[in-house]
Amino acid sequence: MSSDKTHTIEITKTSTSGLAEIDFNNIPLGQTFTDHMFICEYAEGKWNNPRIEPLAMIPTHPAAMALHYGQAIFEGMKATVGKNNTPLLFRPEENAKRFNFSAARLGMPAVPTDLFVEAVKQLVAVEHQWIPPQDGSALYLRPFMYADEPFIGMRAATSYKFIVICSPAGPFFTKKIRLYAETGYIRAAAGGTGEAKAAGNYAAAILPTEKAKAKGFDQVLWLDANEHKYIQEVGTMNIFFKIDGKFITPETDGSILKGITRDSVITLLRDKGFEVTERPITIDEIMLASSKGKLEEAFGTGTAVAIAMIEAIGYQEEIITLPTTNPVSIDVKSTIDAIKTQVTEDKFGWMVPVDLTVEST
Ligand SMILES: Cc1ncc(COP(=O)(O)O)c(C=O)c1O
């Protein structure tokens, strides 16, 4: 058992670790899970029995409301290793805040920020040997919440589970990506759930993404719901363009996920002396800038990739190809990676160390 200032989290360790079977140089994407999970249940208005226990199946009633009405949200974050082998989290309170924004939008209860952060920290302390040390690799953390009350009827559930699982991850998207600007399907409309990390948003994106892949692209570039004209974001990333030496990114208007990497990249770019403007951006503006040779770089930002450079964008019958050199994208990516591993100074105070003594108490 382990105590901390705010929450007592019971820890039960597994007697059979899978760690020895993992080749950190060859980690299958999203299929490998660590030995333990954090779990707690919400009932009668409060979160009960927070604990870390061996990863296991969860019995689910067939009427569990998440399965029918979709009250399910999640987060994505990463643990890296810094100096002296200290595990580090990148801005975990921001994930906690966004989690609770998502929860509120879906009529779900909040998880106290300190419980969210403590759950993640203590799970990382227990699983720290699963953090791959290789460059660009990390331990991916997946906090999520769903309605498990068995009930048929449309209302907010009264019981939920909040769980955190971990999956070691090699570098994602090391190649440049090709985006397909979608003019039929939409991801989010104002007033909808686009700004929440709701499971249903991703379900609705699966078919359009498969269709984009069949056309030779990697991900969908989402356009606005009303006019199919304004750029929103990419599958699981926000997007930045460099035109005439200056950066632009779509403003968050309620239908775009407020990426934590997006916010960090805006700060880093400004710190490096670039002008960054958050504003509405039309796909036509990007196509035109490209035809005039003014579109210098474009990249997606997200926890999984940090920065994914964009090679090409398809829109209607046209495909634009971006310049092959991406000096600023490369520089920003290496700055983020260096901050995350304490190779460079964390001057914005983003990294939160994980105290390993928690594990052994
Ligand atoms: C739809 C969507 N947009 C943007 C992002 C990037 O957000 P972050 O930088 O917080 O990972 C993600 C990933 O979480 C996402 O799923």
Coordinates of C-alpha atoms and ligand atoms in Angstrom, one line a residue:
M1 CA 0.0 0.0 0.0
S2 CA 1.2 3.5 -0.7
S3 CA 0.1 6.8 0.8
D4 CA 0.5 10.2 -0.6
K5 CA -0.7 13.6 0.5
T6 CA -4.1 13.4 -1.0
H7 CA -5.1 9.9 -2.0
T8 CA -4.4 6.5 -0.7
I9 CA -3.9 4.1 -3.5
E10 CA -3.8 0.4 -2.7
I11 CA -1.1 -1.5 -4.7
T12 CA -1.3 -5.2 -5.5
K13 CA 1.6 -6.4 -7.6
T14 CA 1.5 -9.2 -10.1
S15 CA 3.6 -12.3 -9.5
T16 CA 4.1 -12.9 -13.3
S17 CA 5.6 -9.9 -15.1
G18 CA 5.6 -9.9 -18.9
L19 CA 8.5 -7.5 -19.1
A20 CA 11.1 -10.1 -19.9
E21 CA 9.3 -10.9 -23.2
I22 CA 9.4 -7.4 -24.6
D23 CA 11.9 -6.3 -27.2
F24 CA 12.0 -2.5 -26.8
N25 CA 13.5 -2.3 -30.3
N26 CA 10.5 -3.8 -31.9
I27 CA 7.3 -2.9 -30.1
P28 CA 4.1 -3.8 -31.9
L29 CA 2.0 -0.7 -32.1
G30 CA -0.8 -0.6 -29.4
Q31 CA -0.8 -4.3 -28.7
T32 CA 1.6 -4.6 -25.7
F33 CA 0.4 -3.7 -22.2
T34 CA 2.2 -3.5 -19.0
D35 CA 1.6 -5.7 -15.9
H36 CA -0.7 -3.4 -14.0
M37 CA -3.6 -1.0 -14.2
F38 CA -5.0 1.7 -12.0
I39 CA -8.8 1.4 -11.4
C40 CA -11.5 3.0 -9.3
E41 CA -15.2 3.1 -9.4
Y42 CA -17.7 6.0 -9.1
A43 CA -20.9 5.3 -7.2
E44 CA -23.2 7.3 -5.0
G45 CA -21.5 10.6 -6.0
K46 CA -17.9 9.7 -5.2
W47 CA -14.8 7.8 -6.5
N48 CA -14.2 4.8 -4.4
N49 CA -11.4 2.3 -3.7
P50 CA -8.6 3.7 -5.9
R51 CA -6.1 0.9 -6.5
I52 CA -3.3 -0.5 -8.7
E53 CA -3.7 -4.1 -9.5
P54 CA -2.6 -6.7 -12.1
L55 CA -4.0 -5.9 -15.5
A56 CA -7.0 -8.1 -16.0
M57 CA -10.3 -8.5 -17.9
I58 CA -13.2 -6.4 -16.5
P59 CA -16.5 -8.2 -16.2
T60 CA -19.1 -6.0 -18.0
H61 CA -22.9 -6.2 -17.8
P62 CA -24.4 -6.4 -21.3
A63 CA -26.5 -3.3 -20.5
A64 CA -23.5 -1.2 -19.4
M65 CA -24.6 2.2 -20.6
A66 CA -21.3 3.0 -22.3
L67 CA -21.9 0.2 -24.7
H68 CA -25.3 1.7 -25.8
Y69 CA -25.2 5.4 -25.3
G70 CA -21.4 6.0 -25.6
Q71 CA -20.6 7.7 -22.3
A72 CA -16.9 7.0 -22.8
I73 CA -13.9 9.4 -22.8
F74 CA -10.1 9.0 -22.7
E75 CA -6.8 10.8 -22.6
G76 CA -3.4 10.1 -24.1
M77 CA -0.1 10.9 -22.4
K78 CA 3.4 9.7 -22.2
A79 CA 6.1 8.9 -19.7
T80 CA 9.7 9.3 -20.7
V81 CA 13.0 8.9 -18.8
G82 CA 15.1 11.9 -17.8
K83 CA 18.4 12.3 -15.9
N84 CA 19.3 9.7 -13.4
N85 CA 16.6 7.4 -14.8
T86 CA 13.8 9.5 -13.3
P87 CA 10.5 8.9 -15.0
L88 CA 8.9 12.1 -16.3
L89 CA 5.4 13.1 -17.3
F90 CA 4.7 15.9 -19.8
R91 CA 2.2 18.5 -18.4
P92 CA -0.1 15.8 -16.8
E93 CA -2.4 18.4 -15.2
E94 CA -3.3 19.6 -18.6
N95 CA -4.5 16.0 -19.4
A96 CA -6.5 16.0 -16.2
K97 CA -8.2 19.3 -17.0
R98 CA -9.1 18.2 -20.5
F99 CA -10.3 14.9 -19.1
N100 CA -12.7 16.7 -16.9
F101 CA -13.8 19.0 -19.7
S102 CA -14.6 15.9 -21.7
A103 CA -16.4 14.4 -18.7
A104 CA -18.5 17.5 -18.3
R105 CA -19.5 17.6 -21.9
L106 CA -20.7 14.0 -21.8
G107 CA -22.5 14.4 -18.5
M108 CA -20.0 12.3 -16.6
P109 CA -18.5 13.0 -13.2
A110 CA -15.2 14.8 -12.8
V111 CA -12.1 12.9 -11.5
P112 CA -10.4 15.3 -9.0
T113 CA -7.2 16.6 -10.7
D114 CA -5.0 15.4 -7.9
L115 CA -6.5 11.9 -8.0
F116 CA -5.9 11.8 -11.8
V117 CA -2.3 12.9 -11.6
E118 CA -1.6 10.7 -8.6
A119 CA -3.1 7.7 -10.3
V120 CA -0.9 8.2 -13.3
K121 CA 2.3 9.0 -11.3
Q122 CA 1.9 5.9 -9.1
L123 CA 1.1 3.6 -12.0
V124 CA 4.2 4.9 -13.8
A125 CA 6.3 4.4 -10.6
V126 CA 5.1 0.7 -10.5
E127 CA 5.7 0.3 -14.3
H128 CA 8.8 2.4 -14.7
Q129 CA 10.9 -0.4 -16.0
W130 CA 8.5 -0.6 -19.0
I131 CA 9.5 2.9 -20.2
P132 CA 11.5 2.2 -23.4
P133 CA 14.8 4.1 -23.2
Q134 CA 15.2 4.2 -27.0
D135 CA 15.1 7.7 -28.7
G136 CA 11.6 8.7 -29.5
S137 CA 10.1 5.8 -27.5
A138 CA 8.0 6.2 -24.4
L139 CA 5.5 4.6 -22.2
Y140 CA 2.1 5.6 -23.6
L141 CA -0.6 6.1 -20.9
R142 CA -4.3 5.7 -21.5
P143 CA -6.6 7.1 -18.8
F144 CA -10.2 6.5 -19.6
M145 CA -13.7 6.6 -18.1
Y146 CA -16.9 4.9 -19.1
A147 CA -20.4 4.4 -17.8
D148 CA -20.8 0.8 -16.4
E149 CA -24.3 1.1 -14.9
P150 CA -26.6 -1.5 -16.4
F151 CA -29.6 0.5 -17.6
I152 CA -31.6 0.8 -20.7
G153 CA -32.8 4.4 -21.1
M154 CA -31.3 7.8 -22.0
R155 CA -29.9 9.6 -19.0
A156 CA -26.5 10.1 -17.4
A157 CA -25.3 6.9 -15.8
T158 CA -24.9 6.8 -12.0
S159 CA -21.8 4.5 -12.0
Y160 CA -18.5 4.7 -13.9
K161 CA -15.1 3.3 -14.0
F162 CA -11.9 5.4 -14.2
I163 CA -9.0 3.3 -15.4
V164 CA -5.4 3.9 -16.5
I165 CA -3.5 1.4 -18.6
C166 CA 0.0 1.6 -20.1
S167 CA 1.5 0.5 -23.4
P168 CA 5.2 0.8 -24.3
A169 CA 5.5 2.6 -27.7
G170 CA 8.3 3.0 -30.2
P171 CA 8.4 6.2 -32.3
F172 CA 5.1 6.7 -34.2
F173 CA 4.9 8.1 -37.8
T174 CA 8.6 8.3 -38.4
K175 CA 7.7 8.8 -42.1
K176 CA 6.1 12.0 -43.5
I177 CA 2.3 11.8 -43.8
R178 CA -0.1 12.4 -46.6
L179 CA -3.4 14.0 -45.7
Y180 CA -6.8 13.9 -47.5
A181 CA -9.0 17.0 -47.1
E182 CA -12.4 15.5 -46.6
T183 CA -15.4 17.3 -48.2
G184 CA -18.2 14.9 -47.4
Y185 CA -17.8 13.4 -44.0
I186 CA -17.3 15.8 -41.0
R187 CA -15.6 15.2 -37.6
A188 CA -17.3 17.9 -35.5
A189 CA -19.7 20.8 -35.6
A190 CA -20.0 23.7 -33.3
G191 CA -22.0 22.7 -30.3
G192 CA -21.1 19.0 -30.8
T193 CA -18.4 17.0 -29.0
G194 CA -15.4 18.0 -31.1
E195 CA -13.6 19.7 -28.3
A196 CA -14.0 16.6 -26.0
K197 CA -11.9 13.5 -26.2
A198 CA -15.0 11.4 -26.6
A199 CA -14.7 7.8 -27.8
G200 CA -17.6 8.5 -30.3
N201 CA -15.6 11.1 -32.2
Y202 CA -13.1 8.5 -33.1
A203 CA -15.7 5.9 -34.1
A204 CA -17.2 8.4 -36.5
A205 CA -13.7 9.0 -38.0
I206 CA -13.0 5.3 -38.8
L207 CA -14.9 5.0 -42.1
P208 CA -13.6 8.3 -43.6
T209 CA -10.1 7.4 -42.6
E210 CA -10.3 3.9 -44.2
K211 CA -11.6 5.6 -47.4
A212 CA -8.7 8.1 -47.3
K213 CA -6.2 5.2 -46.9
A214 CA -7.7 3.4 -49.8
K215 CA -7.0 6.5 -51.9
G216 CA -3.3 6.4 -50.8
F217 CA -3.4 8.9 -47.9
D218 CA -2.5 8.3 -44.2
Q219 CA -5.0 10.5 -42.4
V220 CA -8.0 12.7 -42.9
L221 CA -7.6 16.5 -42.8
W222 CA -11.0 17.6 -41.3
L223 CA -12.8 20.6 -42.7
D224 CA -15.6 22.5 -41.0
A225 CA -19.1 21.0 -40.9
N226 CA -21.0 24.0 -42.5
E227 CA -18.9 25.0 -45.5
H228 CA -16.3 22.2 -45.8
K229 CA -13.9 25.0 -46.2
Y230 CA -12.1 25.8 -42.9
I231 CA -9.4 23.4 -41.8
Q232 CA -10.0 21.9 -38.3
E233 CA -7.4 19.2 -37.5
V234 CA -6.0 15.9 -38.6
G235 CA -7.0 12.4 -37.3
T236 CA -5.3 12.6 -33.9
M237 CA -3.4 15.7 -34.4
N238 CA -3.6 19.5 -34.6
I239 CA -2.1 21.1 -37.6
F240 CA 0.4 24.0 -38.3
F241 CA 1.4 25.6 -41.6
K242 CA 4.4 27.8 -42.3
I243 CA 3.7 30.4 -45.0
D244 CA 6.1 33.2 -45.9
G245 CA 8.1 32.5 -42.7
K246 CA 5.2 32.8 -40.3
F247 CA 3.2 30.0 -38.7
I248 CA -0.6 29.7 -38.7
T249 CA -2.8 27.1 -37.0
P250 CA -6.6 26.9 -36.8
E251 CA -8.1 28.7 -33.8
T252 CA -9.9 26.4 -31.3
D253 CA -13.5 27.3 -31.9
G254 CA -15.3 24.6 -29.9
S255 CA -15.0 21.9 -32.6
I256 CA -11.3 21.2 -32.4
L257 CA -9.5 19.3 -29.7
K258 CA -7.3 21.6 -27.7
G259 CA -4.0 19.7 -28.1
I260 CA -1.5 19.9 -25.3
T261 CA 1.2 19.5 -27.9
R262 CA -0.4 22.3 -30.0
D263 CA -0.2 24.6 -27.0
S264 CA 3.4 23.6 -26.3
V265 CA 4.4 24.1 -29.9
I266 CA 2.9 27.5 -30.1
T267 CA 5.0 28.4 -27.0
L268 CA 8.2 26.9 -28.5
L269 CA 7.8 28.5 -31.9
R270 CA 7.3 31.9 -30.3
D271 CA 10.3 31.3 -28.1
K272 CA 12.3 30.5 -31.2
G273 CA 11.3 33.9 -32.6
F274 CA 8.5 32.9 -35.0
E275 CA 5.2 34.6 -35.3
V276 CA 2.3 32.2 -34.7
T277 CA -1.3 33.2 -35.4
E278 CA -4.4 31.2 -34.4
R279 CA -7.1 32.0 -36.9
P280 CA -9.6 30.5 -39.3
I281 CA -7.6 28.9 -42.3
T282 CA -9.3 27.8 -45.5
I283 CA -8.1 24.9 -47.5
D284 CA -8.1 27.2 -50.5
E285 CA -5.6 29.5 -48.8
I286 CA -3.3 26.5 -48.3
M287 CA -3.7 25.3 -51.9
L288 CA -3.0 28.8 -53.2
A289 CA 0.0 29.3 -51.0
S290 CA 1.4 26.0 -52.2
S291 CA 0.8 26.9 -55.9
K292 CA 2.7 30.2 -55.3
G293 CA 5.6 28.4 -53.6
K294 CA 4.9 30.1 -50.3
L295 CA 3.9 27.0 -48.3
E296 CA 7.2 26.2 -46.6
E297 CA 6.3 23.6 -44.1
A298 CA 3.3 21.8 -42.5
F299 CA 3.1 19.5 -39.6
G300 CA 0.7 17.8 -37.3
T301 CA 1.1 17.9 -33.5
G302 CA 0.0 15.3 -30.9
T303 CA 1.1 13.2 -28.0
A304 CA 1.7 10.1 -30.1
V305 CA 4.0 11.7 -32.6
A306 CA 5.0 15.1 -31.1
I307 CA 5.5 16.4 -34.7
A308 CA 4.5 14.6 -37.9
M309 CA 5.8 16.3 -41.0
I310 CA 3.3 16.5 -43.9
E311 CA 4.4 15.4 -47.3
A312 CA 1.3 16.0 -49.3
I313 CA -2.3 17.2 -49.1
G314 CA -5.1 16.0 -51.4
Y315 CA -8.1 18.2 -51.9
Q316 CA -10.8 17.5 -54.5
E317 CA -8.9 16.5 -57.7
E318 CA -5.6 18.2 -56.7
I319 CA -2.7 16.9 -54.6
I320 CA -0.1 19.4 -53.4
T321 CA 3.4 18.3 -52.4
L322 CA 5.3 20.1 -49.7
P323 CA 9.0 21.0 -49.8
T324 CA 11.2 18.1 -48.9
T325 CA 13.2 20.1 -46.3
N326 CA 11.5 20.9 -43.0
P327 CA 14.1 22.7 -40.9
V328 CA 11.7 24.2 -38.3
S329 CA 9.6 21.1 -37.9
I330 CA 12.8 19.1 -37.3
D331 CA 14.1 21.7 -34.9
V332 CA 10.8 21.8 -32.9
K333 CA 10.6 18.1 -32.7
S334 CA 14.1 17.7 -31.4
T335 CA 13.5 20.5 -28.9
I336 CA 10.4 18.6 -27.5
D337 CA 12.2 15.3 -27.4
A338 CA 15.1 16.9 -25.6
I339 CA 12.9 18.6 -23.1
K340 CA 11.1 15.3 -22.5
T341 CA 14.3 13.5 -21.8
Q342 CA 16.0 16.4 -19.9
V343 CA 18.7 16.7 -22.5
T344 CA 17.8 20.4 -22.6
E345 CA 16.6 22.8 -20.0
D346 CA 12.8 22.5 -19.3
K347 CA 12.5 26.3 -19.2
F348 CA 8.7 26.2 -19.3
G349 CA 8.4 23.9 -16.3
W350 CA 6.5 21.2 -18.3
M351 CA 8.1 18.0 -17.0
V352 CA 6.8 16.5 -13.8
P353 CA 9.1 13.9 -12.2
V354 CA 7.7 10.6 -10.8
D355 CA 8.8 9.7 -7.3
L356 CA 9.9 6.1 -7.4
T357 CA 9.9 5.8 -3.6
V358 CA 6.1 5.7 -3.8
E359 CA 6.4 2.3 -5.3
S360 CA 8.4 0.7 -2.6
T361 CA 6.6 2.1 0.4
Ligands
LIG1 C1 -8.6 14.6 -32.5 C2 -7.3 15.0 -31.9 N1 -6.7 16.2 -32.1 C3 -5.6 16.6 -31.6 C4 -4.8 15.7 -30.8 C5 -3.5 16.2 -30.2 O1 -3.7 16.4 -28.8 P1 -2.5 16.3 -27.8 O2 -1.4 17.2 -28.3 O3 -3.0 16.7 -26.5 O4 -2.1 14.9 -27.8 C6 -5.3 14.4 -30.5 C7 -4.6 13.5 -29.6 O5 -4.9 13.5 -28.4 C8 -6.6 14.0 -31.0 O6 -7.1 12.8 -30.8

